[in-house]
Every structure is written in C-alpha cells, then in structure tokens.
PDB file of C-alpha atoms in Angstrom:
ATOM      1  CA  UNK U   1     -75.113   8.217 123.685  1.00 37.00           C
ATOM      2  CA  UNK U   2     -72.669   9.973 126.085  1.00 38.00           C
ATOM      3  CA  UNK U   3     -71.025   7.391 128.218  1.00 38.00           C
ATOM      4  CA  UNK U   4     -68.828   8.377 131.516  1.00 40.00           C
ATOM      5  CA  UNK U   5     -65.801   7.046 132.885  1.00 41.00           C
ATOM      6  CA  UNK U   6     -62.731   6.937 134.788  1.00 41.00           C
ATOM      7  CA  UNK U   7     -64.010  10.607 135.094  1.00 41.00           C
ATOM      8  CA  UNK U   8     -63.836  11.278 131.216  1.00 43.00           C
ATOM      9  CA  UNK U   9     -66.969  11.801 128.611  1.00 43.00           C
ATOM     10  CA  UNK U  10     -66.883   9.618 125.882  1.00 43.00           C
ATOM     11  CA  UNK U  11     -69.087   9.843 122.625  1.00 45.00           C
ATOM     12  CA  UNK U  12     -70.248   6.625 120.942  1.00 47.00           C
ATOM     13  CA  UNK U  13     -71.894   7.055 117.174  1.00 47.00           C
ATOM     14  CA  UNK U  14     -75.400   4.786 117.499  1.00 49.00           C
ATOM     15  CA  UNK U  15     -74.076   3.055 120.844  1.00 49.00           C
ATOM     16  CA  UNK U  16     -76.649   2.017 122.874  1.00 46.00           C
ATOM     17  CA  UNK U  17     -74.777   0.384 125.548  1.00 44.00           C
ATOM     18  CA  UNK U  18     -75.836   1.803 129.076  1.00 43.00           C
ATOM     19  CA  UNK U  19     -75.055   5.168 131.063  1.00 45.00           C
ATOM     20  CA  UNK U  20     -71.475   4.112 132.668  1.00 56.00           C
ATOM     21  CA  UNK U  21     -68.789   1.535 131.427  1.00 60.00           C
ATOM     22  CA  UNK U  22     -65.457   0.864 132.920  1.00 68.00           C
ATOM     23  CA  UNK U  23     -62.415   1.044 130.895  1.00 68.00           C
ATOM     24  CA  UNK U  24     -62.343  -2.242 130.073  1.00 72.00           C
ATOM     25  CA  UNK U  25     -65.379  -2.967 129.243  1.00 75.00           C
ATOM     26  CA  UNK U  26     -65.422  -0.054 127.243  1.00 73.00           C
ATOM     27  CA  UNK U  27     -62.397  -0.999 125.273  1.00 74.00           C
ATOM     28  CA  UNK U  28     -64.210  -4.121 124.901  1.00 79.00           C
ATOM     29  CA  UNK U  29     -66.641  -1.963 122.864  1.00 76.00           C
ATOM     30  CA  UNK U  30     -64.169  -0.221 120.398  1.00 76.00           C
ATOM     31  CA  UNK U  31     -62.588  -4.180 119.869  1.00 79.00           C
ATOM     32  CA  UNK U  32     -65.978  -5.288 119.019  1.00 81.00           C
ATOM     33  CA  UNK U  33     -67.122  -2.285 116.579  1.00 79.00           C
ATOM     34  CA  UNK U  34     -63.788  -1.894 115.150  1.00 81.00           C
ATOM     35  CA  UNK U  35     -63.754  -6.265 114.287  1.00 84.00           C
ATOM     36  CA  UNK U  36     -67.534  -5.677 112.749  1.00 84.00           C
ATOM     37  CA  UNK U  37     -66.678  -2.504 110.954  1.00 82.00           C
ATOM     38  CA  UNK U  38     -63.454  -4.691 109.435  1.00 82.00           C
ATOM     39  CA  UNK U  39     -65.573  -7.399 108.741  1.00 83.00           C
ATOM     40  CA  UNK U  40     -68.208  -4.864 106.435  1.00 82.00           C
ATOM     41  CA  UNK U  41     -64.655  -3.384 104.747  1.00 81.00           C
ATOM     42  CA  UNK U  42     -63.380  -6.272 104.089  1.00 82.00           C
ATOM     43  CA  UNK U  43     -66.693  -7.819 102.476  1.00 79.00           C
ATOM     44  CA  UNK U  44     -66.937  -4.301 100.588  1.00 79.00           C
ATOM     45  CA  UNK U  45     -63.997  -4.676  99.305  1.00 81.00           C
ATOM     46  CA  UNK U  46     -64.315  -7.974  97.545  1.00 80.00           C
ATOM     47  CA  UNK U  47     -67.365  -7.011  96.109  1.00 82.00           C
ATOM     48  CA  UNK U  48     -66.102  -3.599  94.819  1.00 81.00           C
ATOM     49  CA  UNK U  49     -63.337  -5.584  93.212  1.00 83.00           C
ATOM     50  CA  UNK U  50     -65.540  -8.251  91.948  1.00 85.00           C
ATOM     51  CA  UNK U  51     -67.279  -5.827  89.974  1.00 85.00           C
ATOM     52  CA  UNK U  52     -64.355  -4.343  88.281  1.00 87.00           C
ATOM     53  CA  UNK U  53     -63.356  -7.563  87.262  1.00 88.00           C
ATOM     54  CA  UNK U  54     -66.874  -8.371  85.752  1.00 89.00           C
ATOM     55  CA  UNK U  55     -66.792  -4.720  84.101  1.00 88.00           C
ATOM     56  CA  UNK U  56     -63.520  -6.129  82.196  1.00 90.00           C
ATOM     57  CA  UNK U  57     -64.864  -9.110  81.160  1.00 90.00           C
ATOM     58  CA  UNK U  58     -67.659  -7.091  79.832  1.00 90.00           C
ATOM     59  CA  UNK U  59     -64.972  -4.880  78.329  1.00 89.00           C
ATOM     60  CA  UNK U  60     -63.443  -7.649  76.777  1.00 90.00           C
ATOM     61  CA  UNK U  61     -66.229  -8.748  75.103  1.00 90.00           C
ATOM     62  CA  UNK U  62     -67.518  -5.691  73.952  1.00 88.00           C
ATOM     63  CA  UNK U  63     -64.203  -5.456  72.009  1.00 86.00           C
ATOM     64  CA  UNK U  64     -65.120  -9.068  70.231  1.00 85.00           C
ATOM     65  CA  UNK U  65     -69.020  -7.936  69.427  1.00 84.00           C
ATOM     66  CA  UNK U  66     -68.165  -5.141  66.347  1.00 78.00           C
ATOM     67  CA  UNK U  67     -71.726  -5.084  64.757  1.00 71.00           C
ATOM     68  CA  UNK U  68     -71.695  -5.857  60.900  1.00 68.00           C
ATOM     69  CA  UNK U  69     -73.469  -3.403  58.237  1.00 70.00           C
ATOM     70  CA  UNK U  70     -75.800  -5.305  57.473  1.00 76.00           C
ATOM     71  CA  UNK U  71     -78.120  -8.243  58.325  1.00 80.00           C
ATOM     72  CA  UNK U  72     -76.709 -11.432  58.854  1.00 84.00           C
ATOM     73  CA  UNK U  73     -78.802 -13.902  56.907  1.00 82.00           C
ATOM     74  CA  UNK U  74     -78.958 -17.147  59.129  1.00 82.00           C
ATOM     75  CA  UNK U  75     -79.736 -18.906  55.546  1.00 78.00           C
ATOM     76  CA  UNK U  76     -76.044 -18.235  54.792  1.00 81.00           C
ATOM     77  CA  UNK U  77     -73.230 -20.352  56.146  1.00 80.00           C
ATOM     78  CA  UNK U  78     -71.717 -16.896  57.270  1.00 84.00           C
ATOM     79  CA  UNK U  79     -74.230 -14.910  58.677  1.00 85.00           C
ATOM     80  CA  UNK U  80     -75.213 -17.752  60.473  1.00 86.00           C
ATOM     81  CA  UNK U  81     -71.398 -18.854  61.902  1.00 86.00           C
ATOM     82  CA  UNK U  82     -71.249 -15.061  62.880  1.00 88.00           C
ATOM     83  CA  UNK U  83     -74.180 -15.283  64.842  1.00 89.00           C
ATOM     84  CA  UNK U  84     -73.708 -18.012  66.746  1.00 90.00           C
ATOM     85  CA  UNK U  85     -70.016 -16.629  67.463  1.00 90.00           C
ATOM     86  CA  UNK U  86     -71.671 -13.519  68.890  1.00 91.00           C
ATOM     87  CA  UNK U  87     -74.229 -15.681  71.336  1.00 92.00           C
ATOM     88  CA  UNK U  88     -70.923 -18.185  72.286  1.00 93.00           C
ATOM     89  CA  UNK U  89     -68.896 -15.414  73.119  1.00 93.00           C
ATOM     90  CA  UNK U  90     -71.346 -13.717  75.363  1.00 92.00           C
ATOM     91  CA  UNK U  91     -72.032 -17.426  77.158  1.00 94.00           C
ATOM     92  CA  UNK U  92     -68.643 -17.574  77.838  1.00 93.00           C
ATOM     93  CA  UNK U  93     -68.219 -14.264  79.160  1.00 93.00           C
ATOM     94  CA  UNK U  94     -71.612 -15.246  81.584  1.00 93.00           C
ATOM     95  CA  UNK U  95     -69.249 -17.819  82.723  1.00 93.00           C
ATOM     96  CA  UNK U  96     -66.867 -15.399  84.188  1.00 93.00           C
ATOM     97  CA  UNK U  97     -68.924 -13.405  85.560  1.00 91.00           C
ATOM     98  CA  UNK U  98     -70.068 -12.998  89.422  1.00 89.00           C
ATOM     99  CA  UNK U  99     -72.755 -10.663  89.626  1.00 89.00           C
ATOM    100  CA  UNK U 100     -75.848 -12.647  89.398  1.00 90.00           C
ATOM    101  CA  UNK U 101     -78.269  -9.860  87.899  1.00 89.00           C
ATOM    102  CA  UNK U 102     -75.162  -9.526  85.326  1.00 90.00           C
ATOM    103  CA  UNK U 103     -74.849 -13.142  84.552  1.00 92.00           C
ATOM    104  CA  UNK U 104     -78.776 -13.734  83.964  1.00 93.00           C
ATOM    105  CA  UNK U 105     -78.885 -10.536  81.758  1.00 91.00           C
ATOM    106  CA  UNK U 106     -76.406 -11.597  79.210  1.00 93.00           C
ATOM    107  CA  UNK U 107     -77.637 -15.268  79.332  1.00 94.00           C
ATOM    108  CA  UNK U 108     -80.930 -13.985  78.450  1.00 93.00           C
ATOM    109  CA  UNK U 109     -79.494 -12.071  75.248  1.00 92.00           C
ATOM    110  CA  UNK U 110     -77.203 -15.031  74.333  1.00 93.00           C
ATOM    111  CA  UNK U 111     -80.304 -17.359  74.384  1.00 93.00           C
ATOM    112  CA  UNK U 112     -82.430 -15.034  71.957  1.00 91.00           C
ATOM    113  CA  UNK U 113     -80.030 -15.053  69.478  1.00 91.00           C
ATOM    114  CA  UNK U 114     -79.649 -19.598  69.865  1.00 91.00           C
ATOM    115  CA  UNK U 115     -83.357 -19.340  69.502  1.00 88.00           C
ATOM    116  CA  UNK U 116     -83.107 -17.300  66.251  1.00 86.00           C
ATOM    117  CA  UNK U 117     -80.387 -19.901  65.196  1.00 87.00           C
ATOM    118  CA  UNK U 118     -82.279 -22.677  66.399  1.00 84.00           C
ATOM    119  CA  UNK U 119     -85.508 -21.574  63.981  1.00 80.00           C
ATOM    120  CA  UNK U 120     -82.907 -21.316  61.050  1.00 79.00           C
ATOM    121  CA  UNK U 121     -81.736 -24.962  61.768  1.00 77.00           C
ATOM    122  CA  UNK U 122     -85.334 -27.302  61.542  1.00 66.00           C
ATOM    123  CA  UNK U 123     -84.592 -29.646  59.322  1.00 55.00           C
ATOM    124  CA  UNK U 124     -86.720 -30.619  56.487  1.00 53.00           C
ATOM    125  CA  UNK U 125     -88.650 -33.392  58.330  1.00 55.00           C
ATOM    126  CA  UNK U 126     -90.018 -30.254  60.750  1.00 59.00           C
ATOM    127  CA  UNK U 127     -88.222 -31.277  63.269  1.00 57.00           C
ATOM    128  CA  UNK U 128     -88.642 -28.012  65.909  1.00 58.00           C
ATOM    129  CA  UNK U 129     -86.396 -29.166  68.661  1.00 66.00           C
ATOM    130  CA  UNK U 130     -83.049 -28.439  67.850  1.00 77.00           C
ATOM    131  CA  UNK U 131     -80.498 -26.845  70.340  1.00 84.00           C
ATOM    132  CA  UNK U 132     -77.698 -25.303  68.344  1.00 86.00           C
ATOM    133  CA  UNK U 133     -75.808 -25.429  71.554  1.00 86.00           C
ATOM    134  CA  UNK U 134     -76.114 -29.278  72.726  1.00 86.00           C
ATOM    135  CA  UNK U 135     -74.773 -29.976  68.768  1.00 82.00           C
ATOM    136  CA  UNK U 136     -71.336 -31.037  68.030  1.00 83.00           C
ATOM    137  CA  UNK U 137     -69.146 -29.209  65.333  1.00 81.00           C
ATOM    138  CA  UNK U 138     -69.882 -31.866  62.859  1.00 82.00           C
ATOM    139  CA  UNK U 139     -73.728 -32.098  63.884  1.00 82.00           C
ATOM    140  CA  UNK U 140     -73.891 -28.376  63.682  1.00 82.00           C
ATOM    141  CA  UNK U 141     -72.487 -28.268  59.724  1.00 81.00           C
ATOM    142  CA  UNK U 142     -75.462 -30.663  59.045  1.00 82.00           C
ATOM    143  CA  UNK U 143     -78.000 -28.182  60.308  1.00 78.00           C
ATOM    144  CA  UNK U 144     -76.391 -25.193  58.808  1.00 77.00           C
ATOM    145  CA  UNK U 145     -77.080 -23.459  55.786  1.00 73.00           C
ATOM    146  CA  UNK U 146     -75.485 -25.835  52.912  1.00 75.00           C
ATOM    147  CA  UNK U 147     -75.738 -28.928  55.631  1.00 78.00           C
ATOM    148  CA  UNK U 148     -77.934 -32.462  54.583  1.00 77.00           C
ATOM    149  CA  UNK U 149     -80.357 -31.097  57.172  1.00 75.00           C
ATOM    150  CA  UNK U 150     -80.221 -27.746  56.769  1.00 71.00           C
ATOM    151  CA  UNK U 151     -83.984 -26.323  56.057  1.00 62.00           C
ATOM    152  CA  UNK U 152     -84.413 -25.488  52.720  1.00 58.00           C
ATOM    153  CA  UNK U 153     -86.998 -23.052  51.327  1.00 53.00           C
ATOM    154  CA  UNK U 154     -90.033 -24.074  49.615  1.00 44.00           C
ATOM    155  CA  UNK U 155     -89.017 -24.304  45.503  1.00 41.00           C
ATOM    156  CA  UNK U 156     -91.538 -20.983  45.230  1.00 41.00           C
ATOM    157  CA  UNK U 157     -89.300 -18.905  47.322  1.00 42.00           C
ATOM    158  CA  UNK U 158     -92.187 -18.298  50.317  1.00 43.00           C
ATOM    159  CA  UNK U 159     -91.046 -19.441  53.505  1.00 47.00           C
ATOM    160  CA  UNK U 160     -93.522 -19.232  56.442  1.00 50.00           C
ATOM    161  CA  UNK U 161     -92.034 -16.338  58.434  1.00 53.00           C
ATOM    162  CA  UNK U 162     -88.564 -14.695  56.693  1.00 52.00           C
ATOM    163  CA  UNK U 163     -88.247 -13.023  59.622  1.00 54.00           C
ATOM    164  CA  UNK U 164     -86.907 -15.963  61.674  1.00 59.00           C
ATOM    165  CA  UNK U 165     -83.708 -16.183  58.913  1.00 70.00           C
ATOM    166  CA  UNK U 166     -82.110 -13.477  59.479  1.00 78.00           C
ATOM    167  CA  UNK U 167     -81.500 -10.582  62.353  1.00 84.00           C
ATOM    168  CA  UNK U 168     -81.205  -7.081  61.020  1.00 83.00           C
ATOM    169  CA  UNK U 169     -78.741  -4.583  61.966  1.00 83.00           C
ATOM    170  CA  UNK U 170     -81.083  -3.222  64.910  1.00 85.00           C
ATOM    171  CA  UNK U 171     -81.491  -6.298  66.028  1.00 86.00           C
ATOM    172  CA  UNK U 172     -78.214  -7.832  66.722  1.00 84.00           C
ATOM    173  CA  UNK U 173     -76.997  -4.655  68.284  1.00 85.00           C
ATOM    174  CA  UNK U 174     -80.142  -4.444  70.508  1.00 86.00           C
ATOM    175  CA  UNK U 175     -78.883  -8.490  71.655  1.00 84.00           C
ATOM    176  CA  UNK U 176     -75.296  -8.112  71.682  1.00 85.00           C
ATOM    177  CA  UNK U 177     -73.581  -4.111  71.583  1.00 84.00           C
ATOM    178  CA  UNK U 178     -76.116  -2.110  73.180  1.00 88.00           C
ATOM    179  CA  UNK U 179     -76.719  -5.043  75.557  1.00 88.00           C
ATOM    180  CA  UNK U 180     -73.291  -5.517  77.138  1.00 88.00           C
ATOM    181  CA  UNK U 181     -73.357  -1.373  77.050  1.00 88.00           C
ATOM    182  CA  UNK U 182     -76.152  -1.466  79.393  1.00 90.00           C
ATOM    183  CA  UNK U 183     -75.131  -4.706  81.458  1.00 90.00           C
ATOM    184  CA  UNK U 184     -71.856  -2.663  82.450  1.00 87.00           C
ATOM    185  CA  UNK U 185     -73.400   0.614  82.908  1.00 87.00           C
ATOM    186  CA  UNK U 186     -75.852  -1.181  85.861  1.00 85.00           C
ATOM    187  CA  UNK U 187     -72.917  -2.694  87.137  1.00 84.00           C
ATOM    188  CA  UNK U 188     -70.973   0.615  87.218  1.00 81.00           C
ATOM    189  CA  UNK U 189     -74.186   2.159  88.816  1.00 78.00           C
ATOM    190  CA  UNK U 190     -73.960  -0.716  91.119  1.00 73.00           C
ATOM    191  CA  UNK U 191     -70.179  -0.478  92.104  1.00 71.00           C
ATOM    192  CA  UNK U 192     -70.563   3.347  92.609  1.00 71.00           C
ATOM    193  CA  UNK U 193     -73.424   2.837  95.674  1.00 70.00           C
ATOM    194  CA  UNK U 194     -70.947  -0.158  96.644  1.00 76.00           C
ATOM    195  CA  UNK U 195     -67.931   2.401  97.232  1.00 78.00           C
ATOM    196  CA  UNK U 196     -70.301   5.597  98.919  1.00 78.00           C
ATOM    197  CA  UNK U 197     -70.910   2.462 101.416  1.00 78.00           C
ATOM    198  CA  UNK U 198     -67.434   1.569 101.558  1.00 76.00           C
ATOM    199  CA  UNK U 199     -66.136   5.377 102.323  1.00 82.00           C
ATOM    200  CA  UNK U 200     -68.640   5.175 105.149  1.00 83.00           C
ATOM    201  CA  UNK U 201     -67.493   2.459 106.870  1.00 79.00           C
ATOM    202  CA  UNK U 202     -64.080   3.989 106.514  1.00 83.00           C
ATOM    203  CA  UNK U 203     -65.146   6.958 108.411  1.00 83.00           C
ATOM    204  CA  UNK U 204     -67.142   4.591 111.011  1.00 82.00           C
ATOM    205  CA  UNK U 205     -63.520   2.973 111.675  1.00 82.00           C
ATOM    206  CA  UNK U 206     -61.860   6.544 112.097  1.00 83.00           C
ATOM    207  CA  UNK U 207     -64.663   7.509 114.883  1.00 80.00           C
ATOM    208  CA  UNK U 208     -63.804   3.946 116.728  1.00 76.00           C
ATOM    209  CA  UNK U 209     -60.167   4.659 116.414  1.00 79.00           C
ATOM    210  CA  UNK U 210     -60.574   8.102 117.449  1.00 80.00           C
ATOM    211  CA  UNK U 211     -62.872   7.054 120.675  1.00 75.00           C
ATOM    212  CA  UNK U 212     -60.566   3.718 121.682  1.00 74.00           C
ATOM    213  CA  UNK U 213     -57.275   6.712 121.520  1.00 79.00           C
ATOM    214  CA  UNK U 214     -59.153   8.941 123.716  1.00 78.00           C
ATOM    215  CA  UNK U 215     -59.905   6.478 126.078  1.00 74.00           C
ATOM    216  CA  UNK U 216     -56.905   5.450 126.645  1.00 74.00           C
ATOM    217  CA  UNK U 217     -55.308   8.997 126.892  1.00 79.00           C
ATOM    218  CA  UNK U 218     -58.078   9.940 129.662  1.00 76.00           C
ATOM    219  CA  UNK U 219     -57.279   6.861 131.041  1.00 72.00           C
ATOM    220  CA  UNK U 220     -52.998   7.856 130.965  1.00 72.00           C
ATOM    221  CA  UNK U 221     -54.352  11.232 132.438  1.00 72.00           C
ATOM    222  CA  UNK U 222     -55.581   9.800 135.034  1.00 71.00           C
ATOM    223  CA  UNK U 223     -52.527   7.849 136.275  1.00 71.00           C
ATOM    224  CA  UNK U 224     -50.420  10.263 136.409  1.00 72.00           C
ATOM    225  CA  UNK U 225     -52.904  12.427 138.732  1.00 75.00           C
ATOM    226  CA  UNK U 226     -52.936   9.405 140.768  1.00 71.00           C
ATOM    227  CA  UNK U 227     -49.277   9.048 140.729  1.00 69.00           C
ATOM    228  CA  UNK U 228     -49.309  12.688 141.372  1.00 71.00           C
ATOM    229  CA  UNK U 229     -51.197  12.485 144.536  1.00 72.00           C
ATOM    230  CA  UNK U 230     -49.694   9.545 146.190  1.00 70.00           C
ATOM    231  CA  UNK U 231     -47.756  10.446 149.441  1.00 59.00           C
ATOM    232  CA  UNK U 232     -49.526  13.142 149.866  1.00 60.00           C
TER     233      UNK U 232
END
C-alpha cells in the first residue's frame, strides 16, 4: 500500500501497515522486514547447501554400486558378500544423509535387498528370523553359503522358491543404480524450487533496501529545506 510521510510517498510490497507512518516508525518497518527476510535467506541457504551435500554422498555412492553382468547367486559365498556390500553401503550413505524423504528412500531399497539375503540365510532347522544385519562377522560366515548353517538345498535339487537365491541383473539395478539415480534426481528437483525461492527473497531484500534508502534521502531532503527556510 502507498504510505505518506515527512511529505514523501513511499511504496511497501504486501505492507499492510496503516495510511501514515512517521519516519521512525517506518524505519522500524524496513528493520523488521529486512531481519525476517534474513532470517528466510539464511534458512534457505542451509538447506540449499544441505542438499548438495546429500547429492555428493549420493554421488559417492553411486561410484561404489557398478552393477555386475550377471545375477548374483545369494547361494554363492560371492554373490552373496556382494550383495550385502551393495545394501551396507547404501545404509551407510542413509546415515549421512539429511533429507528425510532421501534417507527413507534408500533405507527402503537397502532393506529389500537384507530381506533377499535374509531368505538366502534360514538355516536348516527353518529357522525364518534371521537379520543379516544384527549378525556379527563370524555369525554371518555361519549363515552364508558354505557356513554350518547355511541352508542347503534339498538332495533333488528343488528348492521351494529359486527365486529368493538370487537377484538378477534387473533387479539389483532397479534396488541399488537406478535407485540412487532417482533419489538424487528428486533431490536436484527439490534443490532447484529451493533456489527460485531463495532468488526471491533476494529480490524481497533489494525492495526493503531500496525503500529504507529512500526514506532516508526524503527524509535528508527535507532538512535541508528546513535548514533552508530558517531565518527567514
């Protein structure tokens, strides 16, 4: 609204403070907008730079997920130690990161591949609760392929469902590759909107500058007519 003073017309952007102000109170005004808009900025700011250092992490461990040629079969001490290395690595990189859509999004792929390892790891009693991730090293080689408890095909060769011993080339790319791909592309998305906002409130804080320096040049203006006219 257009608010008048100390005979000068001042513009406001969204102010909604009453017809007249005196100087001070008006320079009360640009204090108070310029402290909020600084306040916005500066929380901006750490989130714009919070995502580029989750978008590195995610970088990082992009780097560290190079999907093999073939399936890894979770019946062979290999396949499975390279799976698992591909679901620690992205928990550890979930760790570091801030966002919390980004966080959830890779724990969720991480887990699917522990429950895949998980399936590969009951033990010949039938045991169905085991948590590749609350084993030790040495518990772990027990369960794995080769290990004393390792599940061990029926002597025919059937096994209930094959599917659950190994994860095809698709498949691990779909949970680890492609996954982080997309996690960081959202998050890019994300930090793009993030900036737009940031460059507005940049432009916001130019208009309060601009208004708090006219002020006070009306207000220098009209001193020195004053000055002018005394002793007349």
């Amino acid at each position: 609204m257009t608010i008048q003073s100390v005979g000068a017309t001042f513009q406001i952007p969204g102010g909604a403070v009453g017809a007249f102000l005196t100087p001070d109170a008006l320079m009360a005004y640009c204090q108070s907008r310029l402290e909020g808009l600084d306040t916005q900025m500066d929380t901006a700011m750490a989130k714009q730079q919070q995502a580029n250092d989750d978008s590195n992490v995610l970088s990082n461990l992009a780097s560290q997920l190079t999907v093999r040629g073939d399936k890894l079969d979770l019946n062979d001490a290999g396949g499975f130690a390279t799976a698992k290395s591909y679901a620690d690595a992205m928990m550890n990189a979930a760790g570091q990161i801030k966002d919390p859509a980004a966080k959830q999004a890779l724990i969720d792929k991480a887990n699917a591949i522990y429950t895949k390892l998980n399936i590969a790891c009951v033990d010949v009693s039938g045991e169905t609760s085991v948590d590749v991730t609350k084993l030790t090293p040495d518990q772990l080689k027990d369960y794995m392929p080769g290990g004393s408890k390792h599940h061990n095909d029926p002597p025919d060769g059937t096994n209930n469902n094959p599917n659950d011993r190994y994860i095809s080339v698709d498949e691990m790319k779909a949970l680890s590759s492609d996954a982080v791909a997309n996690i960081q592309k959202d998050l890019n998305s994300g930090a793009e909107l993030s900036m737009i906002n940031l460059q507005s409130l940049m432009s916001q804080r130019q208009q309060a500058i601009q208004l708090a320096t006219n002020l006070v040049q009306s207000l220098g203006d009209q001193c020195n007519k004053i000055a002018e006219n005394v002793g007349k």
